[in-house]
Amino acid sequence: MFSLAIREDAVLRPLAPWHAEEFAAHMDRAREHIRPWVGASFVTEGVEGARTLIGKYGERAAQGTGGLYGLWRAGTLVGGTLDFNAAGGSIEVGCWLEPAAVGGGLITDACTAQLNWIFGERGLHRAEWHCRADNVPSAAVARRLGMTLEGTIRENWEFEGARYDTQIWAVLAPEWKK
């Protein structure tokens, strides 16, 4: 099975259907923390919701249009990365963490490994990062990854009846130096 060591105590590996119970438990710890920042369909409820989400990304992986990767620290699923909408040499990447794993650069290390794979193994040309403009930690990860802020889409993200701006960050393969 594929598993990539991120740090001595952390690994990144694809989420598979047999992780549904573990993902559901993780989502119980992460749900309220990530809900404002990720799409509503990602914030699953229960084992069946987890299995459905993992299956959707499994189909994307089989088609080469995306993937869902869990981030385990000390044997516990604490977050992960994802990529989707792979077309024309471009892909969007994202991430999430439960509160206990925030800080310390774990997600930056995981996304660095993911981008190394996207540019090195998959041979893609462009990786994008979309985040709400008020999501300061997410924008900080994009900066640490060497991405360039390309623009802001005004009021395109709706959450709990309010509209928010979205920032678009990107890095091109020739710019990637990690």
Coordinates of N, CA, C and O in Angstrom, one line a residue:
M1 N 0.8 -1.2 0.0 CA 0.0 0.0 0.0 C 0.9 1.2 0.0 O 1.9 1.3 0.7
F2 N 0.5 2.2 -0.7 CA 1.2 3.5 -0.8 C 1.1 4.2 0.5 O 0.0 4.4 1.1
S3 N 2.2 4.7 1.0 CA 2.3 5.5 2.2 C 3.5 6.4 2.1 O 4.6 5.8 1.9
L4 N 3.4 7.6 2.4 CA 4.5 8.5 2.2 C 4.8 9.2 3.6 O 3.9 9.8 4.2
A5 N 6.0 9.0 4.1 CA 6.4 9.5 5.4 C 6.5 11.1 5.2 O 7.3 11.5 4.3
I6 N 5.8 11.8 6.0 CA 5.9 13.3 6.0 C 6.9 13.7 7.0 O 7.7 14.7 6.8
R7 N 6.9 13.1 8.1 CA 7.7 13.3 9.3 C 7.9 12.0 9.9 O 7.3 11.0 9.6
E8 N 8.8 12.0 11.0 CA 9.0 10.7 11.7 C 7.7 10.1 12.2 O 7.5 8.9 12.2
D9 N 6.8 11.0 12.6 CA 5.5 10.5 13.2 C 4.3 10.7 12.4 O 3.2 10.6 12.8
A10 N 4.5 11.1 11.1 CA 3.3 11.4 10.2 C 3.5 10.8 8.8 O 4.5 10.9 8.2
V11 N 2.3 10.3 8.3 CA 2.3 9.7 7.0 C 1.1 10.2 6.2 O 0.1 10.6 6.8
L12 N 1.2 10.3 4.9 CA 0.1 10.6 4.0 C -0.1 9.4 3.1 O 0.8 8.8 2.6
R13 N -1.4 9.0 3.1 CA -1.7 7.9 2.2 C -3.2 8.0 1.7 O -4.0 8.7 2.4
P14 N -3.5 7.4 0.6 CA -4.9 7.5 0.1 C -5.9 7.0 1.1 O -5.7 5.9 1.8
L15 N -7.0 7.7 1.2 CA -8.1 7.2 2.0 C -8.9 6.2 1.1 O -9.1 6.4 -0.1
A16 N -9.3 5.1 1.7 CA -9.9 4.0 1.0 C -11.2 3.6 1.8 O -11.4 4.0 3.0
P17 N -12.1 2.9 1.2 CA -13.4 2.6 1.8 C -13.2 1.9 3.2 O -14.1 2.2 4.1
W18 N -12.2 1.2 3.5 CA -12.0 0.6 4.8 C -11.6 1.6 5.9 O -11.6 1.2 7.0
H19 N -11.4 2.8 5.4 CA -11.1 3.9 6.4 C -12.3 4.6 6.8 O -12.3 5.6 7.6
A20 N -13.5 4.2 6.4 CA -14.7 5.0 6.6 C -15.0 5.2 8.1 O -15.4 6.3 8.5
E21 N -14.9 4.2 8.9 CA -15.1 4.4 10.3 C -14.2 5.3 11.0 O -14.5 6.2 11.8
E22 N -12.9 5.2 10.6 CA -11.9 6.1 11.1 C -12.1 7.5 10.6 O -11.9 8.5 11.4
F23 N -12.5 7.7 9.4 CA -12.7 9.0 8.8 C -13.9 9.6 9.5 O -13.9 10.8 9.8
A24 N -15.0 8.8 9.8 CA -16.2 9.4 10.5 C -15.8 9.9 11.9 O -16.2 10.9 12.3
A25 N -15.0 9.1 12.6 CA -14.5 9.5 13.9 C -13.7 10.8 13.8 O -13.9 11.7 14.6
H26 N -12.8 10.8 12.8 CA -12.0 12.0 12.6 C -12.9 13.2 12.3 O -12.7 14.3 12.8
M27 N -13.9 13.0 11.4 CA -14.8 14.1 11.1 C -15.6 14.6 12.3 O -15.8 15.8 12.4
D28 N -15.9 13.7 13.2 CA -16.6 14.2 14.5 C -15.7 15.2 15.2 O -16.2 16.1 15.8
R29 N -14.4 14.9 15.2 CA -13.4 15.8 15.9 C -13.2 17.1 15.1 O -12.8 18.2 15.6
A30 N -13.3 17.0 13.7 CA -12.9 18.2 12.9 C -14.1 19.0 12.4 O -13.9 20.2 12.0
R31 N -15.3 18.5 12.4 CA -16.4 19.0 11.7 C -16.6 20.5 11.9 O -16.6 21.3 11.0
E32 N -16.8 20.9 13.1 CA -17.1 22.3 13.4 C -15.9 23.2 13.1 O -16.1 24.4 12.7
H33 N -14.7 22.7 13.2 CA -13.5 23.5 12.9 C -13.3 23.8 11.4 O -12.9 24.9 11.0
I34 N -13.7 22.8 10.6 CA -13.5 23.0 9.1 C -14.7 23.5 8.4 O -14.6 23.9 7.3
R35 N -15.9 23.3 9.0 CA -17.2 23.6 8.3 C -17.2 25.0 7.6 O -17.6 25.1 6.5
P36 N -16.6 26.1 8.2 CA -16.7 27.4 7.4 C -15.8 27.4 6.2 O -16.0 28.3 5.4
W37 N -14.8 26.5 6.1 CA -13.8 26.7 5.1 C -13.9 25.7 3.9 O -13.1 25.8 2.9
V38 N -14.6 24.6 4.1 CA -14.7 23.6 3.0 C -16.1 23.5 2.5 O -17.0 23.9 3.2
G39 N -16.3 22.8 1.4 CA -17.6 22.6 0.8 C -18.5 21.8 1.7 O -18.0 20.9 2.4
A40 N -19.7 22.1 1.7 CA -20.7 21.4 2.6 C -20.7 19.9 2.3 O -20.8 19.1 3.3
S41 N -20.5 19.5 1.1 CA -20.5 18.0 0.8 C -19.3 17.3 1.4 O -19.3 16.1 1.5
F42 N -18.3 18.0 1.8 CA -17.1 17.4 2.4 C -17.3 17.1 3.9 O -16.7 16.2 4.4
V43 N -18.1 17.9 4.5 CA -18.4 17.7 5.9 C -19.4 16.6 6.2 O -20.6 16.9 6.3
T44 N -18.9 15.4 6.2 CA -19.8 14.3 6.3 C -20.3 14.0 7.7 O -19.7 14.4 8.7
E45 N -21.4 13.2 7.7 CA -21.9 12.7 9.0 C -22.0 11.2 9.0 O -22.5 10.6 8.0
G46 N -21.4 10.6 10.0 CA -21.5 9.1 10.1 C -20.6 8.3 9.1 O -20.0 8.9 8.2
V47 N -20.7 7.0 9.4 CA -19.8 6.1 8.6 C -20.3 6.1 7.1 O -19.5 6.1 6.2
E48 N -21.6 6.1 6.9 CA -22.1 6.0 5.5 C -21.7 7.3 4.7 O -21.3 7.2 3.6
G49 N -21.8 8.4 5.4 CA -21.4 9.7 4.7 C -19.9 9.7 4.4 O -19.5 10.1 3.3
A50 N -19.1 9.1 5.3 CA -17.7 9.0 5.1 C -17.4 8.1 3.9 O -16.6 8.4 3.1
R51 N -18.1 6.9 3.9 CA -17.9 6.0 2.9 C -18.3 6.6 1.5 O -17.6 6.3 0.5
T52 N -19.3 7.3 1.4 CA -19.8 8.0 0.2 C -18.7 9.0 -0.3 O -18.3 9.0 -1.5
L53 N -18.2 9.8 0.6 CA -17.2 10.8 0.2 C -15.9 10.1 -0.3 O -15.4 10.4 -1.3
I54 N -15.4 9.1 0.5 CA -14.2 8.4 0.1 C -14.5 7.7 -1.3 O -13.6 7.7 -2.1
G55 N -15.6 7.1 -1.5 CA -15.9 6.5 -2.8 C -15.9 7.5 -3.9 O -15.4 7.2 -5.0
K56 N -16.5 8.7 -3.7 CA -16.5 9.7 -4.7 C -15.1 10.1 -5.2 O -14.8 10.2 -6.3
Y57 N -14.2 10.2 -4.2 CA -12.8 10.5 -4.5 C -12.1 9.3 -5.1 O -11.2 9.5 -5.9
G58 N -12.5 8.1 -4.7 CA -11.9 6.9 -5.3 C -12.2 6.9 -6.8 O -11.3 6.5 -7.6
E59 N -13.4 7.2 -7.1 CA -13.8 7.3 -8.6 C -13.0 8.3 -9.3 O -12.5 8.1 -10.4
R60 N -12.8 9.5 -8.7 CA -11.9 10.5 -9.3 C -10.5 10.0 -9.5 O -9.9 10.3 -10.5
A61 N -10.0 9.3 -8.5 CA -8.6 8.8 -8.6 C -8.5 7.8 -9.7 O -7.6 7.8 -10.5
A62 N -9.5 6.9 -9.9 CA -9.5 6.0 -10.9 C -9.6 6.6 -12.3 O -9.0 6.1 -13.3
Q63 N -10.2 7.8 -12.4 CA -10.3 8.5 -13.7 C -9.1 9.5 -13.9 O -9.0 10.2 -14.9
G64 N -8.3 9.6 -12.8 CA -7.1 10.6 -12.9 C -7.5 12.0 -12.7 O -6.8 12.9 -13.2
T65 N -8.7 12.3 -12.1 CA -9.2 13.6 -12.0 C -9.1 14.1 -10.5 O -9.6 15.2 -10.2
G66 N -8.6 13.3 -9.6 CA -8.6 13.8 -8.2 C -8.2 12.7 -7.3 O -8.0 11.5 -7.7
G67 N -8.0 13.0 -6.0 CA -7.7 12.0 -5.0 C -7.9 12.6 -3.6 O -7.9 13.8 -3.4
L68 N -8.0 11.7 -2.6 CA -8.2 12.1 -1.2 C -7.2 11.3 -0.4 O -7.1 10.1 -0.5
Y69 N -6.4 12.0 0.4 CA -5.3 11.5 1.1 C -5.4 11.8 2.6 O -5.5 13.0 2.9
G70 N -5.3 10.8 3.4 CA -5.4 11.0 4.8 C -4.0 11.3 5.4 O -3.0 10.8 4.9
L71 N -4.0 12.1 6.4 CA -2.8 12.4 7.1 C -2.9 11.9 8.5 O -3.7 12.3 9.3
W72 N -2.0 10.9 8.8 CA -2.0 10.2 10.1 C -0.8 10.7 10.9 O 0.3 10.7 10.4
R73 N -1.0 11.1 12.1 CA 0.1 11.5 13.0 C 0.0 10.6 14.2 O -1.0 10.5 14.9
A74 N 1.1 9.9 14.5 CA 1.2 8.9 15.6 C 0.1 7.9 15.5 O -0.5 7.6 16.5
G75 N -0.3 7.5 14.3 CA -1.3 6.5 14.1 C -2.7 6.9 14.1 O -3.6 6.1 14.0
T76 N -3.0 8.2 14.3 CA -4.3 8.8 14.3 C -4.6 9.7 13.1 O -3.8 10.5 12.8
L77 N -5.7 9.4 12.4 CA -6.1 10.3 11.3 C -6.4 11.7 11.8 O -7.3 11.8 12.6
V78 N -5.7 12.7 11.4 CA -5.8 14.1 12.0 C -6.2 15.1 10.9 O -6.5 16.2 11.2
G79 N -6.2 14.7 9.6 CA -6.5 15.6 8.5 C -6.1 15.0 7.2 O -6.1 13.7 7.1
G80 N -5.9 15.8 6.2 CA -5.5 15.3 4.9 C -5.4 16.3 3.9 O -5.5 17.5 4.1
T81 N -5.1 15.9 2.7 CA -5.1 16.7 1.5 C -5.9 16.1 0.4 O -6.3 14.9 0.5
L82 N -6.3 16.9 -0.6 CA -7.0 16.4 -1.7 C -6.7 17.2 -2.9 O -6.1 18.2 -2.8
D83 N -7.0 16.6 -4.0 CA -6.8 17.3 -5.3 C -8.0 16.9 -6.2 O -8.6 15.8 -6.0
F84 N -8.4 17.8 -7.0 CA -9.5 17.5 -7.9 C -9.6 18.5 -9.1 O -8.8 19.4 -9.1
N85 N -10.5 18.2 -10.0 CA -10.6 19.0 -11.2 C -9.3 19.0 -12.1 O -9.0 20.1 -12.6
A86 N -8.7 17.9 -12.1 CA -7.5 17.8 -13.0 C -7.9 17.9 -14.4 O -8.6 17.0 -14.9
A87 N -7.5 18.9 -15.1 CA -7.8 19.1 -16.6 C -6.8 20.0 -17.2 O -6.4 21.0 -16.6
G88 N -6.4 19.7 -18.4 CA -5.6 20.6 -19.1 C -4.2 21.0 -18.4 O -3.7 22.0 -18.6
G89 N -3.7 20.0 -17.6 CA -2.4 20.2 -17.0 C -2.5 21.0 -15.7 O -1.5 21.3 -15.1
S90 N -3.7 21.3 -15.2 CA -3.9 22.0 -14.0 C -4.7 21.2 -13.0 O -5.5 20.3 -13.4
I91 N -4.6 21.5 -11.7 CA -5.3 20.8 -10.6 C -5.5 21.7 -9.5 O -4.7 22.6 -9.2
E92 N -6.6 21.6 -8.7 CA -6.8 22.3 -7.5 C -6.4 21.4 -6.3 O -6.8 20.2 -6.3
V93 N -5.7 22.0 -5.4 CA -5.3 21.2 -4.2 C -6.0 21.8 -2.9 O -6.3 23.0 -3.0
G94 N -6.2 21.1 -1.9 CA -6.7 21.6 -0.7 C -6.3 20.7 0.5 O -5.6 19.7 0.3
C95 N -6.7 21.1 1.7 CA -6.3 20.4 2.9 C -7.3 20.7 4.0 O -8.2 21.6 3.9
W96 N -7.2 19.9 5.1 CA -8.0 20.1 6.3 C -7.3 19.5 7.4 O -6.5 18.6 7.2
L97 N -7.5 20.0 8.6 CA -7.0 19.4 9.9 C -8.0 19.5 11.0 O -8.8 20.5 11.0
E98 N -7.9 18.6 11.9 CA -8.7 18.8 13.1 C -8.0 19.7 14.0 O -6.8 19.9 13.9
P99 N -8.7 20.3 15.0 CA -8.1 21.3 15.9 C -6.8 20.8 16.6 O -5.8 21.6 16.7
A100 N -6.7 19.6 17.0 CA -5.6 19.1 17.8 C -4.3 19.1 17.0 O -3.2 19.0 17.5
A101 N -4.4 19.1 15.6 CA -3.3 19.0 14.8 C -2.8 20.3 14.2 O -1.8 20.4 13.4
V102 N -3.5 21.4 14.5 CA -3.2 22.7 13.9 C -1.9 23.2 14.5 O -1.7 23.1 15.7
G103 N -1.2 23.9 13.7 CA 0.1 24.5 14.1 C 1.3 23.5 13.9 O 1.1 22.3 13.8
G104 N 2.4 24.1 13.8 CA 3.6 23.2 13.6 C 4.0 22.8 12.2 O 4.9 22.1 12.0
G105 N 3.2 23.3 11.2 CA 3.6 23.1 9.8 C 3.3 21.7 9.3 O 3.8 21.4 8.2
L106 N 2.5 20.9 9.9 CA 2.2 19.5 9.4 C 1.5 19.6 8.1 O 1.9 18.9 7.1
I107 N 0.6 20.5 7.9 CA -0.1 20.5 6.6 C 0.8 21.1 5.5 O 0.7 20.7 4.4
T108 N 1.6 22.0 5.8 CA 2.6 22.5 4.8 C 3.5 21.4 4.3 O 3.7 21.3 3.1
D109 N 4.0 20.6 5.3 CA 4.8 19.4 4.9 C 4.0 18.4 4.0 O 4.5 17.9 3.0
A110 N 2.8 18.2 4.4 CA 1.9 17.2 3.6 C 1.7 17.8 2.2 O 1.7 17.1 1.2
C111 N 1.3 19.1 2.1 CA 1.1 19.7 0.8 C 2.3 19.8 -0.1 O 2.2 19.7 -1.3
T112 N 3.5 20.0 0.6 CA 4.7 20.0 -0.2 C 4.9 18.6 -0.8 O 5.3 18.5 -2.0
A113 N 4.7 17.6 -0.1 CA 4.8 16.2 -0.6 C 3.8 16.0 -1.8 O 4.2 15.4 -2.8
Q114 N 2.6 16.5 -1.6 CA 1.6 16.3 -2.6 C 2.0 17.1 -3.9 O 1.8 16.6 -5.0
L115 N 2.5 18.3 -3.7 CA 2.9 19.1 -4.9 C 4.1 18.5 -5.6 O 4.2 18.5 -6.8
N116 N 5.0 17.9 -4.8 CA 6.1 17.2 -5.4 C 5.6 16.1 -6.3 O 6.1 15.9 -7.4
W117 N 4.6 15.3 -5.9 CA 4.0 14.3 -6.6 C 3.3 14.8 -7.9 O 3.4 14.3 -9.0
I118 N 2.5 15.9 -7.7 CA 1.7 16.5 -8.7 C 2.6 16.9 -9.9 O 2.3 16.7 -11.1
F119 N 3.7 17.6 -9.5 CA 4.6 18.1 -10.6 C 5.6 17.0 -11.1 O 5.8 16.9 -12.3
G120 N 6.1 16.3 -10.1 CA 7.1 15.3 -10.5 C 6.6 14.0 -11.1 O 7.1 13.6 -12.2
E121 N 5.6 13.4 -10.5 CA 5.1 12.1 -11.0 C 4.0 12.3 -12.0 O 4.0 11.6 -13.0
R122 N 3.0 13.2 -11.7 CA 1.9 13.4 -12.6 C 2.2 14.2 -13.8 O 1.5 14.2 -14.8
G123 N 3.2 15.1 -13.7 CA 3.7 15.9 -14.8 C 2.7 17.1 -15.1 O 2.7 17.6 -16.2
L124 N 1.9 17.5 -14.1 CA 1.0 18.6 -14.3 C 1.8 19.9 -14.3 O 2.9 20.0 -13.8
H125 N 1.2 20.9 -14.9 CA 1.8 22.2 -15.0 C 1.4 23.3 -14.0 O 2.2 24.1 -13.7
R126 N 0.2 23.2 -13.4 CA -0.3 24.2 -12.6 C -1.1 23.6 -11.4 O -1.9 22.7 -11.6
A127 N -0.8 24.1 -10.2 CA -1.6 23.7 -9.1 C -2.2 25.0 -8.5 O -1.5 26.0 -8.2
E128 N -3.5 25.0 -8.2 CA -4.3 26.1 -7.6 C -4.7 25.8 -6.2 O -4.8 24.6 -5.8
W129 N -4.8 26.9 -5.5 CA -5.3 26.8 -4.1 C -6.4 27.8 -3.9 O -6.1 29.0 -4.1
H130 N -7.6 27.4 -3.5 CA -8.7 28.3 -3.4 C -9.0 28.4 -1.9 O -9.1 27.4 -1.2
C131 N -9.2 29.6 -1.3 CA -9.5 29.7 0.1 C -10.3 31.0 0.3 O -10.2 32.0 -0.5
R132 N -11.2 31.0 1.3 CA -11.9 32.2 1.6 C -10.9 33.2 2.0 O -9.9 32.9 2.6
A133 N -11.1 34.5 1.6 CA -10.2 35.6 1.8 C -9.9 35.8 3.3 O -8.9 36.3 3.7
D134 N -10.9 35.4 4.2 CA -10.7 35.6 5.6 C -10.1 34.4 6.3 O -9.9 34.4 7.5
N135 N -9.7 33.4 5.5 CA -9.1 32.2 6.1 C -7.6 32.4 6.1 O -6.8 31.9 5.2
V136 N -7.1 33.2 7.1 CA -5.7 33.6 7.2 C -4.8 32.4 7.2 O -3.7 32.4 6.6
P137 N -5.1 31.3 8.0 CA -4.1 30.2 8.1 C -4.0 29.5 6.7 O -2.9 29.1 6.3
S138 N -5.1 29.4 5.9 CA -5.0 28.8 4.6 C -4.1 29.6 3.7 O -3.3 29.0 2.9
A139 N -4.3 30.9 3.7 CA -3.5 31.8 2.8 C -2.1 31.7 3.2 O -1.2 31.7 2.4
A140 N -1.8 31.5 4.5 CA -0.4 31.4 5.0 C 0.2 30.1 4.5 O 1.4 30.1 4.1
V141 N -0.5 29.0 4.4 CA 0.0 27.8 3.8 C 0.3 28.0 2.3 O 1.4 27.6 1.9
A142 N -0.6 28.6 1.6 CA -0.3 28.9 0.2 C 1.0 29.7 0.0 O 1.8 29.4 -0.9
R143 N 1.2 30.7 0.9 CA 2.4 31.5 0.8 C 3.7 30.7 1.1 O 4.7 30.8 0.4
R144 N 3.6 29.8 2.2 CA 4.7 29.0 2.5 C 5.0 28.0 1.4 O 6.2 27.6 1.2
L145 N 4.0 27.6 0.6 CA 4.2 26.7 -0.5 C 4.8 27.5 -1.8 O 5.1 26.8 -2.8
G146 N 5.0 28.8 -1.6 CA 5.5 29.5 -2.8 C 4.5 29.9 -3.8 O 4.9 30.3 -4.9
M147 N 3.3 29.8 -3.5 CA 2.2 30.2 -4.4 C 2.1 31.7 -4.6 O 2.4 32.4 -3.6
T148 N 1.5 32.1 -5.7 CA 1.3 33.5 -6.0 C -0.2 33.8 -5.9 O -1.0 33.0 -6.4
L149 N -0.6 34.8 -5.2 CA -2.0 35.3 -5.1 C -2.3 35.9 -6.5 O -1.8 36.9 -6.9
E150 N -3.2 35.2 -7.2 CA -3.5 35.7 -8.6 C -4.8 36.5 -8.6 O -5.0 37.3 -9.6
G151 N -5.6 36.5 -7.6 CA -6.8 37.3 -7.6 C -7.8 36.9 -6.6 O -7.6 35.9 -5.9
T152 N -8.9 37.7 -6.5 CA -9.9 37.4 -5.6 C -11.3 37.4 -6.3 O -11.5 38.3 -7.1
I153 N -12.0 36.4 -6.1 CA -13.4 36.3 -6.7 C -14.3 36.8 -5.6 O -14.4 36.3 -4.5
R154 N -15.0 37.9 -5.9 CA -15.9 38.5 -4.9 C -17.2 37.8 -4.6 O -17.9 37.4 -5.5
E155 N -17.4 37.6 -3.3 CA -18.7 37.1 -2.8 C -19.2 35.8 -3.5 O -20.4 35.7 -3.7
N156 N -18.3 34.9 -3.8 CA -18.8 33.7 -4.5 C -18.9 32.5 -3.5 O -19.4 31.5 -3.9
W157 N -18.6 32.7 -2.3 CA -18.7 31.6 -1.3 C -19.8 31.9 -0.3 O -19.7 32.9 0.4
E158 N -20.8 31.0 -0.2 CA -21.9 31.3 0.7 C -21.7 30.3 1.9 O -21.5 29.1 1.7
F159 N -21.9 30.9 3.1 CA -21.8 30.1 4.3 C -22.7 30.7 5.3 O -22.6 31.9 5.7
E160 N -23.7 30.0 5.8 CA -24.7 30.4 6.8 C -25.3 31.7 6.5 O -25.4 32.6 7.3
G161 N -25.7 31.9 5.2 CA -26.4 33.1 4.8 C -25.6 34.3 4.5 O -26.1 35.4 4.1
A162 N -24.3 34.2 4.7 CA -23.4 35.3 4.3 C -22.6 34.9 3.1 O -22.4 33.8 2.8
R163 N -22.1 36.0 2.4 CA -21.3 35.7 1.2 C -19.8 36.2 1.5 O -19.6 37.2 2.1
Y164 N -18.9 35.4 1.0 CA -17.4 35.7 1.3 C -16.7 35.7 0.0 O -17.0 35.0 -1.0
D165 N -15.6 36.4 -0.1 CA -14.7 36.4 -1.2 C -13.8 35.2 -1.1 O -13.5 34.7 -0.1
T166 N -13.3 34.8 -2.3 CA -12.4 33.6 -2.4 C -11.1 34.1 -3.1 O -11.1 34.8 -4.1
Q167 N -10.0 33.8 -2.5 CA -8.7 34.0 -3.1 C -8.3 32.8 -3.9 O -8.5 31.7 -3.5
I168 N -7.6 33.1 -5.0 CA -7.0 32.1 -5.9 C -5.5 32.2 -5.9 O -5.0 33.3 -6.3
W169 N -4.8 31.2 -5.4 CA -3.4 31.1 -5.4 C -3.0 30.1 -6.4 O -3.7 29.2 -6.6
A170 N -1.8 30.2 -6.9 CA -1.3 29.1 -7.8 C 0.2 29.1 -7.8 O 0.9 30.1 -7.5
V171 N 0.7 28.0 -8.2 CA 2.2 27.8 -8.5 C 2.3 26.9 -9.8 O 1.5 26.0 -10.0
L172 N 3.2 27.3 -10.6 CA 3.5 26.6 -11.8 C 4.7 25.6 -11.7 O 5.6 25.9 -10.8
A173 N 4.7 24.6 -12.4 CA 5.7 23.6 -12.3 C 7.1 24.2 -12.4 O 8.0 23.9 -11.6
P174 N 7.4 25.1 -13.3 CA 8.8 25.7 -13.4 C 9.1 26.5 -12.2 O 10.3 26.8 -11.9
E175 N 8.1 27.0 -11.4 CA 8.4 27.8 -10.2 C 8.6 26.9 -9.0 O 9.1 27.4 -8.0
W176 N 8.1 25.7 -9.0 CA 8.2 24.8 -7.9 C 9.6 24.3 -7.6 O 10.3 23.8 -8.4
K177 N 10.1 24.6 -6.4 CA 11.5 24.4 -6.1 C 11.6 23.6 -4.7 O 12.6 23.8 -4.0
K178 N 10.7 22.8 -4.4 CA 10.7 22.1 -3.1 C 11.4 20.8 -3.1 O 11.5 20.0 -4.0

